[in-house]
Coordinates of C-alpha atoms and ligand atoms in Angstrom, one line a residue:
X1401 CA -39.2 -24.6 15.7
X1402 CA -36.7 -25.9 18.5
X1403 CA -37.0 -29.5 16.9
X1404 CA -36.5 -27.8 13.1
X1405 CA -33.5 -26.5 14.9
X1406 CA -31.9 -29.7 16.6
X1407 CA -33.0 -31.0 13.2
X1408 CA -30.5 -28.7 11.5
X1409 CA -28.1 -29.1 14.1
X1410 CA -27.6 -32.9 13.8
X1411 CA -27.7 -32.3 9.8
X1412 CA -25.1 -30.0 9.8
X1413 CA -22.8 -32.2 12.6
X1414 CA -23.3 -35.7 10.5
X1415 CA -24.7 -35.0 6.8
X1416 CA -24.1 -37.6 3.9
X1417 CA -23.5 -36.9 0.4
X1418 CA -26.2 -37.7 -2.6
X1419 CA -24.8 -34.6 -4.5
X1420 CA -22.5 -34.7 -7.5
X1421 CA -18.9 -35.3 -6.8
X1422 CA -17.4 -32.4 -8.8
X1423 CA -19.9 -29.8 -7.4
X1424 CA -18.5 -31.2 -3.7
X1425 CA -15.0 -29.3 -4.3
X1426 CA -17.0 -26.1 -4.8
X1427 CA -17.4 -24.3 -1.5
X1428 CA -19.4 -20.6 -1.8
X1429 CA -20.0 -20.3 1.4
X1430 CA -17.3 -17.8 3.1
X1431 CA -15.2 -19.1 6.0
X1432 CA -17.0 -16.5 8.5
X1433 CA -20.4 -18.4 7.9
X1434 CA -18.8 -21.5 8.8
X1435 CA -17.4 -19.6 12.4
X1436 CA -20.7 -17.9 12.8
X1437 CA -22.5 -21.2 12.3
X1438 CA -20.4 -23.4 14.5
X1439 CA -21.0 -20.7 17.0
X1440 CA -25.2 -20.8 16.9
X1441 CA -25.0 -24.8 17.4
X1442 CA -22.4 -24.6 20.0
X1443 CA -24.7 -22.4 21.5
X1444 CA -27.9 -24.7 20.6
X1445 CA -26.1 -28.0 22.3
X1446 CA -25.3 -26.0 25.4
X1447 CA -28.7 -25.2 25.2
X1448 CA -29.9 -28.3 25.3
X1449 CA -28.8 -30.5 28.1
X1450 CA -31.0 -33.2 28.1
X1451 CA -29.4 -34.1 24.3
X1452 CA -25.9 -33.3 25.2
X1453 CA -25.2 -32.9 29.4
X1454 CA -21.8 -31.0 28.9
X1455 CA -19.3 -32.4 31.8
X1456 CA -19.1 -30.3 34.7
X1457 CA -17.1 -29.1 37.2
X1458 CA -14.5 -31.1 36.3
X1459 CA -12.1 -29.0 34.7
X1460 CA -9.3 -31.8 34.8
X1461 CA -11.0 -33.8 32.1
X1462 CA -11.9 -30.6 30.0
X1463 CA -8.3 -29.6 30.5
X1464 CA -6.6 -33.3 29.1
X1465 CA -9.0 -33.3 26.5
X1466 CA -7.8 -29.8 25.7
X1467 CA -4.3 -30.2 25.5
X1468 CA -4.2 -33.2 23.3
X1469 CA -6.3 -30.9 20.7
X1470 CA -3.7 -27.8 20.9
X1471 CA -1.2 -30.2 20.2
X1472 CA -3.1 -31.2 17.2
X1473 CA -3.7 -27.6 16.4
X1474 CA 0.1 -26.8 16.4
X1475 CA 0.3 -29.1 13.0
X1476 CA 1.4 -27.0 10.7
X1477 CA -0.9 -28.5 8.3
X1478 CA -3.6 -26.5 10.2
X1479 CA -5.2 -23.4 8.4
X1480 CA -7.6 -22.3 10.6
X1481 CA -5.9 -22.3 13.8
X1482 CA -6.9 -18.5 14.2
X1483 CA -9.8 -18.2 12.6
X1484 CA -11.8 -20.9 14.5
X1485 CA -13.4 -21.2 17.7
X1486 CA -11.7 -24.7 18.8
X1487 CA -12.8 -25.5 21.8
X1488 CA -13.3 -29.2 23.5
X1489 CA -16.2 -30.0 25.7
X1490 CA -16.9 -33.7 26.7
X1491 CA -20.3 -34.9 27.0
X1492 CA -21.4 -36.9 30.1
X1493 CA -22.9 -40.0 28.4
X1494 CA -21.4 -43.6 28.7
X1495 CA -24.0 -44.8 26.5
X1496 CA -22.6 -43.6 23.5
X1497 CA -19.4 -44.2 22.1
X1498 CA -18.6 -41.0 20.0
X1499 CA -17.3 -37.4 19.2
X1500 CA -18.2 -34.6 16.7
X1501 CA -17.2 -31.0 15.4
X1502 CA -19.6 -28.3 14.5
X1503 CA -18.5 -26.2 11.6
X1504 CA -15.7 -23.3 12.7
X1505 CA -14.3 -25.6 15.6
X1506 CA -16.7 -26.9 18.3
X1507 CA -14.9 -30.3 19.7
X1508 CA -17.3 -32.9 21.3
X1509 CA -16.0 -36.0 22.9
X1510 CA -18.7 -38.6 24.8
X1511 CA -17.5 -39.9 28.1
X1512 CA -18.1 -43.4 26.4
X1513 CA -15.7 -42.9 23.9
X1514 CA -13.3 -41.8 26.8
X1515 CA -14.2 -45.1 28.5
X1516 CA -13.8 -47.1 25.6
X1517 CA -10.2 -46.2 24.5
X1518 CA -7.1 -47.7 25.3
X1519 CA -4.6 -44.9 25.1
X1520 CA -4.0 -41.5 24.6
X1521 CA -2.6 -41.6 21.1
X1522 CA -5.9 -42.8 19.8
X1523 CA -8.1 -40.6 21.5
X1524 CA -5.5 -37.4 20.0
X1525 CA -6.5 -39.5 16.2
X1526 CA -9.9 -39.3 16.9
X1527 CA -9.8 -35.6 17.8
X1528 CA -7.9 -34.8 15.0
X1529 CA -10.6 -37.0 12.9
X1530 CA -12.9 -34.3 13.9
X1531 CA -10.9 -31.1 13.3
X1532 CA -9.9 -32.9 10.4
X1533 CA -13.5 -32.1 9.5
X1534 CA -14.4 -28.5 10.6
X1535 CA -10.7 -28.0 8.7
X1536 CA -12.1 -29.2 5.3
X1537 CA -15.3 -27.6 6.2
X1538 CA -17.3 -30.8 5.1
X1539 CA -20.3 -29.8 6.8
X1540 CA -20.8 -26.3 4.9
X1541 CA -19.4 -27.6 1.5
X1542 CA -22.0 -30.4 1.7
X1543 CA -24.7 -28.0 2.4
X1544 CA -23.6 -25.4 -0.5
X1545 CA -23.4 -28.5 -2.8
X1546 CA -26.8 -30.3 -1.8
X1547 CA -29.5 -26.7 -1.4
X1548 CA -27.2 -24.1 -2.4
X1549 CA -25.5 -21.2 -1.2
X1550 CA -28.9 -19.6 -0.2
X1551 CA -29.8 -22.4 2.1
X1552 CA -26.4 -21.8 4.1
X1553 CA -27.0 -18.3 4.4
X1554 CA -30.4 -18.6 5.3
X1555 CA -29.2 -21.1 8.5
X1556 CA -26.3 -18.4 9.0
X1557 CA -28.9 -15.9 9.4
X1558 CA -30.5 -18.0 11.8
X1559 CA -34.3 -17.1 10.3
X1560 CA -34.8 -20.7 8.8
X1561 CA -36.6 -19.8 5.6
X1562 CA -38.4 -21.4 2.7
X1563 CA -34.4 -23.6 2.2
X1564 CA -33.9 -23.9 5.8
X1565 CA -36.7 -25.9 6.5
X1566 CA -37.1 -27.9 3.3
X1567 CA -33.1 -29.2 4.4
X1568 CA -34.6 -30.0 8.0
X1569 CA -37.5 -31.7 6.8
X1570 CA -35.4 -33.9 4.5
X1571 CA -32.5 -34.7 7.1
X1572 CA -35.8 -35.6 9.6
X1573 CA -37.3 -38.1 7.1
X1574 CA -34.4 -39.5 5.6
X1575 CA -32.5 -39.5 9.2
X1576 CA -29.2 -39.6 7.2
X1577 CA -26.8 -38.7 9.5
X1578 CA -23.3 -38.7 8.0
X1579 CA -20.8 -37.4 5.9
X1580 CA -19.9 -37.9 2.7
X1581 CA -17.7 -41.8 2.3
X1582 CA -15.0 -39.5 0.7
X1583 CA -15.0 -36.8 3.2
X1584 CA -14.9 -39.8 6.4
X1585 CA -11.9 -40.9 4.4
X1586 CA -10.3 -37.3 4.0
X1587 CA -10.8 -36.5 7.5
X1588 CA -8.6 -39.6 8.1
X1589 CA -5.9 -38.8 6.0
X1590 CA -5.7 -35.1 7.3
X1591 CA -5.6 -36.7 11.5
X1592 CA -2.9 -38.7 10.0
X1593 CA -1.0 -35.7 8.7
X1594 CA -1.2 -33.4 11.6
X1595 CA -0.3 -36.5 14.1
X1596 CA 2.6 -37.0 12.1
X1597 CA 4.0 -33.4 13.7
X1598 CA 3.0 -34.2 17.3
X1599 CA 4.4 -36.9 19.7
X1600 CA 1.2 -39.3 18.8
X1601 CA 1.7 -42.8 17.2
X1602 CA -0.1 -41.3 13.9
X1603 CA -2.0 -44.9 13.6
X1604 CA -3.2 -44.9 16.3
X1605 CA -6.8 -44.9 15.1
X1606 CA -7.0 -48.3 14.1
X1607 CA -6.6 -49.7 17.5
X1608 CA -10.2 -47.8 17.3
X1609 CA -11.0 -49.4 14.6
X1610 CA -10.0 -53.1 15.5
X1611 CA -11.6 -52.6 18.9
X1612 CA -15.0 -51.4 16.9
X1613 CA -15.5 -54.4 14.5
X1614 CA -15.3 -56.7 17.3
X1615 CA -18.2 -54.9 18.8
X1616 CA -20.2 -54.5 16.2
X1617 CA -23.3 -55.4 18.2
X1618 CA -22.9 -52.9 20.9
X1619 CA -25.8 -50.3 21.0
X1620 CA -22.8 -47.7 22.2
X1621 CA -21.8 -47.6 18.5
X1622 CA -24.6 -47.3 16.7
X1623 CA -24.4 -44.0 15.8
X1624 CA -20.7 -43.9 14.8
X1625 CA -21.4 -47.1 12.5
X1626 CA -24.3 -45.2 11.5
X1627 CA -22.2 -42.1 10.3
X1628 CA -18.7 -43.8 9.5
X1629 CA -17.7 -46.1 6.6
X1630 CA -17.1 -49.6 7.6
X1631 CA -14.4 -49.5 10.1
X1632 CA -12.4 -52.3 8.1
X1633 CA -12.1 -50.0 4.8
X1634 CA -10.9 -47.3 7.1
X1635 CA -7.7 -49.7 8.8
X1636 CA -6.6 -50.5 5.4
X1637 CA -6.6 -47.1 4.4
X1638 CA -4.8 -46.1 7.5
X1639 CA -2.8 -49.1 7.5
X1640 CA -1.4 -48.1 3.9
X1641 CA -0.6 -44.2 4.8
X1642 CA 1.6 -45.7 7.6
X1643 CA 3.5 -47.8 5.3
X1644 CA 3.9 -45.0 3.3
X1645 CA 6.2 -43.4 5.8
X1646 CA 8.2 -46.4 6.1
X1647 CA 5.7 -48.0 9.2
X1648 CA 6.7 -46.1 12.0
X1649 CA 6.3 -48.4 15.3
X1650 CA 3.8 -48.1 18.0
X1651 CA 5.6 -48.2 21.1
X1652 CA 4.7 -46.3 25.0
X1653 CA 6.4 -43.5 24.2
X1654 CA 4.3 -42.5 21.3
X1655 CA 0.8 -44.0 22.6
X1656 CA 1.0 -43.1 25.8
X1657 CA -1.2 -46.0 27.2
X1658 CA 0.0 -45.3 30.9
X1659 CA -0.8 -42.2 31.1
X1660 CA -4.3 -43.1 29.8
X1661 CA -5.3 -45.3 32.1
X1662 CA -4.3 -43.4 34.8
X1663 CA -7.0 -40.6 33.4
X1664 CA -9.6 -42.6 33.2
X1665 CA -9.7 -44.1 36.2
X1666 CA -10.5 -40.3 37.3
X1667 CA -13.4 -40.2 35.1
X1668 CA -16.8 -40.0 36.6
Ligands
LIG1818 ZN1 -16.0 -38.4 10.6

């Protein structure tokens, strides 16, 4: 049962889409599931430390991390805001260079991603990436689409029925681990909107994903490439929503680079 569970767990943080598109925009499932949900596999990653060691005692990282996402959050293109959980944990693991959201607001960040990154701006459009997702409520719109309401509200109900376990059987032998192409793409078109209201170089991402392609090879990404479209569709898509606000420049002041640095050479 405890692997059925992670099963469910990494199906509902990274899920792709084989559904029809037009049943995608229909979500059943009531925003409470998706807050009681997040809630269960916040509490099942805690839970499990040898899959995710949560950071600690070091409440200065927890805190940075934190304040980058309220300033996100202030966006007024956020709906949630007081509905969801959101709260940031980072995940001691240099080996993988990542971050995810459970449904209803549960922020992930991997020390490798921390490691990896240049500056603060990208970091905050990599955050937002992943609010950007519990926002849209991917995870629970893919499920409703793929099995059905009764499938969600039999993993809301935590008693993983008949549905329940046919989803985790099928996310174990298929090991597809991602969201949808279209929803990867939303998600980066909603970071973009809600850095456009905070002090963050809003393209900041594709310093990301330049720095990705060129390690393509690195174990450290396998799961993002595994779970993201190719990183090269994603620049031009970001490249073209920043010339659609007249190309805003990239300068210190908005990427905060400095300031970066000088936080990650306090990283453990
Ligand atoms: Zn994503």
């Amino acid at each position: 049962m405890v692997k059925t569970k992670l099963y469910i767990v990494l199906l509902f943080l990274s899920i792709s889409a084989f559904g029809c598109a037009a049943l995608m925009q229909m979500n059943m499932f009531p925003v409470d599931k998706d807050i009681e949900l997040g809630k269960q596999f916040d509490g099942e990653i805690r839970g499990n430390t040898k899959e995710y060691p949560i950071l600690k005692n070091r409440p200065e990282v927890k805190a940075y991390i934190t304040n980058i996402g309220n300033k996100i959050l202030a966006s007024p293109d956020i709906v949630y805001r007081n509905q969801f959980a959101y709260q940031f944990e980072v995940i001691q693991d240099d080996e993988t260079i990542n971050a995810f959201c459970t449904p209803g607001g549960y922020v992930y960040v991997y020390t490798g991603l921390l490691k990896y990154l240049e500056n603060e701006a990208t970091l905050a459009g990599i955050i937002a990436h992943e609010i950007a997702h519990a926002e849209r409520r991917h995870a629970t719109n893919q499920i409703t689409a793929q099995y059905g309401v009764q499938a969600v509200l039999e993993l809301a109900s935590g008693h993983i029925g008949e549905t329940g376990t046919q989803i985790a059987n099928v996310a174990a032998g298929l090991g597809f681990l991602k969201y949808s192409r279209t929803d990867e793409f939303e998600a980066d078109a909603y970071s973009f909107k809600y850095l456009r209201a905070t002090e963050y170089y809003p393209g900041a991402i594709c310093y990301f994903f330049q720095k990705s392609s060129d390690g393509r090879q690195s174990s450290a990404l396998e799961t993002f490439f595994s779970t993201h479209p190719p990183a090269n569709d994603r620049l031009a898509n970001v490249t073209q929503m920043l010339k659609d606000v007249g190309n805003p420049k990239p300068t210190e002041a908005n990427l905060f680079a400095k300031r970066y640095q000088q936080f990650k050479k306090g990283l453990p």
